[in-house]
PDB file of C-alpha atoms in Angstrom:
ATOM      1  CA  THR A   1     -12.399  16.951   6.401  1.00 57.00           C
ATOM      2  CA  ASP A   2     -13.650  15.251   3.256  1.00 71.00           C
ATOM      3  CA  GLY A   3     -10.234  16.327   1.275  1.00 86.00           C
ATOM      4  CA  THR A   4     -12.420  18.467  -1.012  1.00 89.00           C
ATOM      5  CA  ALA A   5     -10.996  21.885  -0.104  1.00 92.00           C
ATOM      6  CA  ASN A   6      -7.187  20.275  -0.352  1.00 93.00           C
ATOM      7  CA  ARG A   7      -8.000  19.101  -3.785  1.00 93.00           C
ATOM      8  CA  THR A   8      -9.316  22.429  -4.818  1.00 94.00           C
ATOM      9  CA  ALA A   9      -6.382  24.337  -3.314  1.00 94.00           C
ATOM     10  CA  LEU A  10      -4.204  21.776  -5.193  1.00 95.00           C
ATOM     11  CA  ASN A  11      -5.960  22.235  -8.388  1.00 93.00           C
ATOM     12  CA  ASN A  12      -5.599  26.062  -7.876  1.00 93.00           C
ATOM     13  CA  ALA A  13      -2.145  25.784  -7.240  1.00 92.00           C
ATOM     14  CA  ILE A  14      -1.525  23.913 -10.228  1.00 92.00           C
ATOM     15  CA  ALA A  15      -3.334  26.117 -12.544  1.00 88.00           C
ATOM     16  CA  SER A  16      -1.602  28.894 -11.193  1.00 86.00           C
ATOM     17  CA  LEU A  17       1.684  27.913 -12.429  1.00 84.00           C
ATOM     18  CA  ASP A  18       0.336  28.034 -15.942  1.00 72.00           C
ATOM     19  CA  SER A  19      -0.314  31.828 -15.368  1.00 59.00           C
ATOM     20  CA  VAL A  20       3.066  32.560 -13.654  1.00 55.00           C
ATOM     21  CA  ALA A  21       4.854  30.741 -16.619  1.00 50.00           C
ATOM     22  CA  LEU A  22       2.956  32.602 -19.484  1.00 51.00           C
ATOM     23  CA  ASN A  23       3.813  35.929 -17.613  1.00 51.00           C
ATOM     24  CA  THR A  24       7.272  35.285 -17.317  1.00 53.00           C
ATOM     25  CA  GLY A  25       8.173  33.870 -20.753  1.00 52.00           C
ATOM     26  CA  SER A  26       9.498  30.623 -19.084  1.00 55.00           C
ATOM     27  CA  LEU A  27       8.328  26.990 -19.834  1.00 58.00           C
ATOM     28  CA  ILE A  28       5.190  26.162 -18.583  1.00 69.00           C
ATOM     29  CA  GLY A  29       5.324  24.178 -15.596  1.00 80.00           C
ATOM     30  CA  GLY A  30       6.770  24.442 -11.960  1.00 88.00           C
ATOM     31  CA  THR A  31       6.850  22.726  -8.494  1.00 93.00           C
ATOM     32  CA  VAL A  32       4.198  22.306  -5.903  1.00 95.00           C
ATOM     33  CA  VAL A  33       5.622  20.928  -2.702  1.00 95.00           C
ATOM     34  CA  PHE A  34       3.768  18.610   0.021  1.00 96.00           C
ATOM     35  CA  PRO A  35       5.456  18.691   3.538  1.00 95.00           C
ATOM     36  CA  PRO A  36       5.940  15.791   5.663  1.00 97.00           C
ATOM     37  CA  GLY A  37       2.489  14.597   6.833  1.00 96.00           C
ATOM     38  CA  VAL A  38      -0.922  13.488   5.506  1.00 96.00           C
ATOM     39  CA  CYS A  39      -2.787  15.236   2.595  1.00 96.00           C
ATOM     40  CA  ILE A  40      -6.279  14.169   2.469  1.00 95.00           C
ATOM     41  CA  ILE A  41      -7.733  14.749  -1.032  1.00 96.00           C
ATOM     42  CA  GLY A  42     -11.459  14.061  -1.666  1.00 93.00           C
ATOM     43  CA  GLY A  43     -14.164  15.000  -4.406  1.00 90.00           C
ATOM     44  CA  GLY A  44     -12.317  13.754  -7.227  1.00 92.00           C
ATOM     45  CA  ALA A  45      -8.838  13.952  -9.159  1.00 95.00           C
ATOM     46  CA  VAL A  46      -6.178  16.215  -9.148  1.00 96.00           C
ATOM     47  CA  ASN A  47      -6.142  17.975 -12.627  1.00 95.00           C
ATOM     48  CA  MET A  48      -2.431  17.689 -14.363  1.00 94.00           C
ATOM     49  CA  THR A  49      -4.040  17.245 -17.666  1.00 90.00           C
ATOM     50  CA  ASN A  50      -2.223  18.455 -20.986  1.00 88.00           C
ATOM     51  CA  LYS A  51       0.892  20.281 -18.361  1.00 88.00           C
ATOM     52  CA  GLN A  52       4.240  20.418 -19.124  1.00 87.00           C
ATOM     53  CA  TYR A  53       7.277  20.332 -16.756  1.00 89.00           C
ATOM     54  CA  LEU A  54       5.006  20.145 -13.457  1.00 92.00           C
ATOM     55  CA  ARG A  55       6.502  18.372 -10.602  1.00 95.00           C
ATOM     56  CA  LEU A  56       4.573  17.360  -7.342  1.00 97.00           C
ATOM     57  CA  VAL A  57       7.298  16.613  -4.932  1.00 98.00           C
ATOM     58  CA  GLY A  58       7.050  15.687  -1.318  1.00 98.00           C
ATOM     59  CA  GLN A  59       9.705  15.188   1.427  1.00 97.00           C
ATOM     60  CA  THR A  60      10.541  11.388   1.181  1.00 97.00           C
ATOM     61  CA  LYS A  61       7.872   8.464   0.022  1.00 95.00           C
ATOM     62  CA  GLU A  62       8.010   7.487   3.933  1.00 96.00           C
ATOM     63  CA  SER A  63       6.932  10.794   5.279  1.00 97.00           C
ATOM     64  CA  THR A  64       4.649  12.422   2.767  1.00 97.00           C
ATOM     65  CA  ARG A  65       1.564  10.608   2.297  1.00 97.00           C
ATOM     66  CA  ILE A  66      -1.285  11.708  -0.420  1.00 97.00           C
ATOM     67  CA  LEU A  67      -4.384   9.810   0.533  1.00 96.00           C
ATOM     68  CA  PHE A  68      -7.429   9.978  -1.862  1.00 95.00           C
ATOM     69  CA  SER A  69     -10.724   9.725   0.084  1.00 94.00           C
ATOM     70  CA  GLY A  70     -14.023   8.341  -1.452  1.00 91.00           C
ATOM     71  CA  ILE A  71     -13.040   8.365  -4.808  1.00 90.00           C
ATOM     72  CA  THR A  72     -14.620   6.790  -7.741  1.00 89.00           C
ATOM     73  CA  GLY A  73     -12.079   7.507 -10.539  1.00 91.00           C
ATOM     74  CA  HIS A  74      -8.926   8.368 -10.530  1.00 95.00           C
ATOM     75  CA  GLY A  75      -6.533   9.895  -8.234  1.00 96.00           C
ATOM     76  CA  PHE A  76      -3.885  11.917 -10.366  1.00 97.00           C
ATOM     77  CA  ASP A  77      -4.843  12.414 -14.062  1.00 96.00           C
ATOM     78  CA  MET A  78      -1.858  13.039 -16.056  1.00 95.00           C
ATOM     79  CA  THR A  79      -3.748  12.741 -19.251  1.00 93.00           C
ATOM     80  CA  GLY A  80      -1.432  14.817 -21.804  1.00 90.00           C
ATOM     81  CA  CYS A  81       1.249  15.546 -19.459  1.00 89.00           C
ATOM     82  CA  ASP A  82       5.009  15.856 -20.991  1.00 87.00           C
ATOM     83  CA  HIS A  83       7.546  16.003 -18.879  1.00 90.00           C
ATOM     84  CA  CYS A  84       5.873  15.539 -15.203  1.00 93.00           C
ATOM     85  CA  GLY A  85       6.432  14.075 -12.161  1.00 95.00           C
ATOM     86  CA  LEU A  86       5.664  12.537  -8.891  1.00 98.00           C
ATOM     87  CA  GLU A  87       8.390  12.418  -6.513  1.00 98.00           C
ATOM     88  CA  ASN A  88       9.079  11.582  -2.826  1.00 98.00           C
ATOM     89  CA  MET A  89       5.564  10.354  -1.674  1.00 98.00           C
ATOM     90  CA  THR A  90       3.176   7.479  -0.902  1.00 97.00           C
ATOM     91  CA  VAL A  91      -0.054   7.834  -2.612  1.00 97.00           C
ATOM     92  CA  THR A  92      -2.867   5.520  -1.332  1.00 95.00           C
ATOM     93  CA  ALA A  93      -6.728   5.253  -1.255  1.00 93.00           C
ATOM     94  CA  THR A  94      -9.431   4.702   1.206  1.00 90.00           C
ATOM     95  CA  GLY A  95     -13.166   4.371   0.783  1.00 87.00           C
ATOM     96  CA  GLY A  96     -14.729   4.722  -2.811  1.00 86.00           C
ATOM     97  CA  THR A  97     -13.682   2.482  -5.735  1.00 86.00           C
ATOM     98  CA  PRO A  98     -10.675   4.326  -7.117  1.00 90.00           C
ATOM     99  CA  LEU A  99      -9.951   3.034 -10.596  1.00 93.00           C
ATOM    100  CA  ALA A 100      -6.101   4.093 -11.165  1.00 94.00           C
ATOM    101  CA  LEU A 101      -4.454   6.328  -8.498  1.00 95.00           C
ATOM    102  CA  VAL A 102      -2.038   7.384 -11.441  1.00 96.00           C
ATOM    103  CA  LEU A 103      -3.662   7.798 -14.794  1.00 96.00           C
ATOM    104  CA  GLN A 104      -1.426   8.727 -17.872  1.00 94.00           C
ATOM    105  CA  ALA A 105      -2.586   8.784 -21.451  1.00 93.00           C
ATOM    106  CA  ARG A 106      -2.474  10.741 -24.518  1.00 90.00           C
ATOM    107  CA  SER A 107      -5.378  13.432 -24.856  1.00 87.00           C
ATOM    108  CA  GLY A 108      -7.338  13.930 -27.755  1.00 83.00           C
ATOM    109  CA  ALA A 109      -8.636  16.858 -29.888  1.00 68.00           C
ATOM    110  CA  PRO A 110      -8.670  19.655 -29.478  1.00 65.00           C
ATOM    111  CA  VAL A 111      -5.376  19.571 -27.934  1.00 66.00           C
ATOM    112  CA  ASN A 112      -3.653  16.362 -28.836  1.00 64.00           C
ATOM    113  CA  ALA A 113      -1.014  15.924 -26.453  1.00 68.00           C
ATOM    114  CA  ALA A 114       1.284  13.322 -26.682  1.00 69.00           C
ATOM    115  CA  GLY A 115       1.693  12.416 -23.176  1.00 77.00           C
ATOM    116  CA  GLY A 116       5.082  11.050 -21.922  1.00 82.00           C
ATOM    117  CA  LYS A 117       8.498  11.545 -20.681  1.00 90.00           C
ATOM    118  CA  ASN A 118       7.107  11.574 -17.389  1.00 94.00           C
ATOM    119  CA  TYR A 119       9.193  10.455 -14.494  1.00 95.00           C
ATOM    120  CA  PHE A 120       8.273   9.026 -10.882  1.00 96.00           C
ATOM    121  CA  GLU A 121      10.844   9.051  -8.198  1.00 97.00           C
ATOM    122  CA  HIS A 122      10.727   7.410  -4.715  1.00 97.00           C
ATOM    123  CA  LEU A 123       7.300   6.815  -5.275  1.00 97.00           C
ATOM    124  CA  ARG A 124       4.813   4.516  -3.426  1.00 96.00           C
ATOM    125  CA  VAL A 125       1.250   3.774  -4.925  1.00 95.00           C
ATOM    126  CA  GLU A 126      -1.206   1.651  -2.925  1.00 93.00           C
ATOM    127  CA  GLY A 127      -4.507   0.921  -4.152  1.00 88.00           C
ATOM    128  CA  GLY A 128      -7.016   1.120  -7.049  1.00 87.00           C
ATOM    129  CA  VAL A 129      -7.693  -1.276  -9.597  1.00 89.00           C
ATOM    130  CA  VAL A 130      -4.787  -0.138 -11.180  1.00 92.00           C
ATOM    131  CA  ALA A 131      -1.992   1.664  -9.356  1.00 93.00           C
ATOM    132  CA  ILE A 132      -0.397   3.158 -12.288  1.00 94.00           C
ATOM    133  CA  TYR A 133      -2.331   2.881 -15.706  1.00 94.00           C
ATOM    134  CA  SER A 134      -0.207   4.049 -18.760  1.00 93.00           C
ATOM    135  CA  TYR A 135      -2.281   4.249 -22.142  1.00 92.00           C
ATOM    136  CA  GLY A 136      -0.198   5.579 -25.021  1.00 87.00           C
ATOM    137  CA  SER A 137       2.460   7.425 -22.889  1.00 83.00           C
ATOM    138  CA  GLU A 138       5.568   6.603 -23.739  1.00 78.00           C
ATOM    139  CA  SER A 139       9.306   6.766 -22.367  1.00 86.00           C
ATOM    140  CA  ASN A 140       8.270   7.325 -18.864  1.00 92.00           C
ATOM    141  CA  THR A 141      11.047   6.501 -15.928  1.00 94.00           C
ATOM    142  CA  TYR A 142      10.408   4.927 -12.757  1.00 95.00           C
ATOM    143  CA  ILE A 143      13.419   4.947 -10.368  1.00 96.00           C
ATOM    144  CA  ASP A 144      12.742   3.184  -6.983  1.00 97.00           C
ATOM    145  CA  VAL A 145       8.814   3.140  -7.513  1.00 96.00           C
ATOM    146  CA  ASP A 146       6.386   0.689  -5.927  1.00 95.00           C
ATOM    147  CA  ALA A 147       3.064   0.499  -7.443  1.00 93.00           C
ATOM    148  CA  ILE A 148       0.447  -1.924  -5.179  1.00 91.00           C
ATOM    149  CA  GLY A 149      -2.974  -2.635  -6.755  1.00 86.00           C
ATOM    150  CA  GLN A 150      -5.138  -4.888  -8.183  1.00 88.00           C
ATOM    151  CA  VAL A 151      -2.593  -4.438 -10.729  1.00 90.00           C
ATOM    152  CA  GLY A 152       0.648  -2.402 -10.083  1.00 91.00           C
ATOM    153  CA  TYR A 153       1.542  -1.122 -13.466  1.00 90.00           C
ATOM    154  CA  TYR A 154      -0.680  -1.644 -16.686  1.00 93.00           C
ATOM    155  CA  ASN A 155       1.396  -0.072 -19.807  1.00 91.00           C
ATOM    156  CA  ASN A 156      -1.013  -0.383 -22.807  1.00 91.00           C
ATOM    157  CA  ALA A 157      -1.764   0.767 -26.342  1.00 89.00           C
ATOM    158  CA  ALA A 158      -5.473   0.419 -26.793  1.00 88.00           C
ATOM    159  CA  ASN A 159      -6.988   1.192 -23.477  1.00 91.00           C
ATOM    160  CA  PRO A 160      -8.562  -2.019 -22.817  1.00 92.00           C
ATOM    161  CA  LEU A 161     -10.168  -0.752 -19.553  1.00 93.00           C
ATOM    162  CA  ALA A 162     -11.621   2.104 -21.289  1.00 93.00           C
ATOM    163  CA  TYR A 163     -10.641   4.710 -18.663  1.00 94.00           C
ATOM    164  CA  THR A 164     -11.439   8.100 -19.210  1.00 94.00           C
ATOM    165  CA  SER A 165     -10.522  11.476 -18.068  1.00 95.00           C
ATOM    166  CA  SER A 166     -12.664  13.775 -15.741  1.00 93.00           C
ATOM    167  CA  PHE A 167     -11.071  16.886 -17.633  1.00 93.00           C
ATOM    168  CA  VAL A 168      -9.887  15.956 -20.954  1.00 92.00           C
ATOM    169  CA  THR A 169     -10.666  13.738 -24.009  1.00 91.00           C
ATOM    170  CA  ILE A 170      -8.445  10.597 -24.204  1.00 92.00           C
ATOM    171  CA  ALA A 171      -7.254  10.111 -27.572  1.00 88.00           C
ATOM    172  CA  ALA A 172      -8.618   6.807 -29.396  1.00 82.00           C
ATOM    173  CA  GLY A 173      -5.999   4.003 -30.907  1.00 67.00           C
TER     174      GLY A 173
END
């Protein structure tokens, strides 16, 4: 499998959490749980943009592996995310030319979501030009995180690599 069906299913699961939250009057968000094993994701990025209180949780960083296959952009696109997290997993890539396996940035108009206060716990990110790229995304928490790429972490206030999101406009400046 090239992982496209897995990416579609994951993006649909994330989108469905918005509907549940809106229908129940709760905060937008929720949790998607990954079992032990390898989940191959292909065909593009996982869309977490402009979400609040969304958690993607594996069992342990040793037993749950998310493998992006053949991507040329980003793995998890967290542009505009607020209080979102990745927990208990290893994120890797094979084939393609991944830019950032985790992209965090402020989103631009019309949403203008701040982006930040995200958390990463018991996480290993391997690959990409940058393992975790954070542009204008403040107050994030990293606990037991291994970031291994050409550059592990890249926190910046000016987006010098001119990264873009496949889903939303990234705020400038």
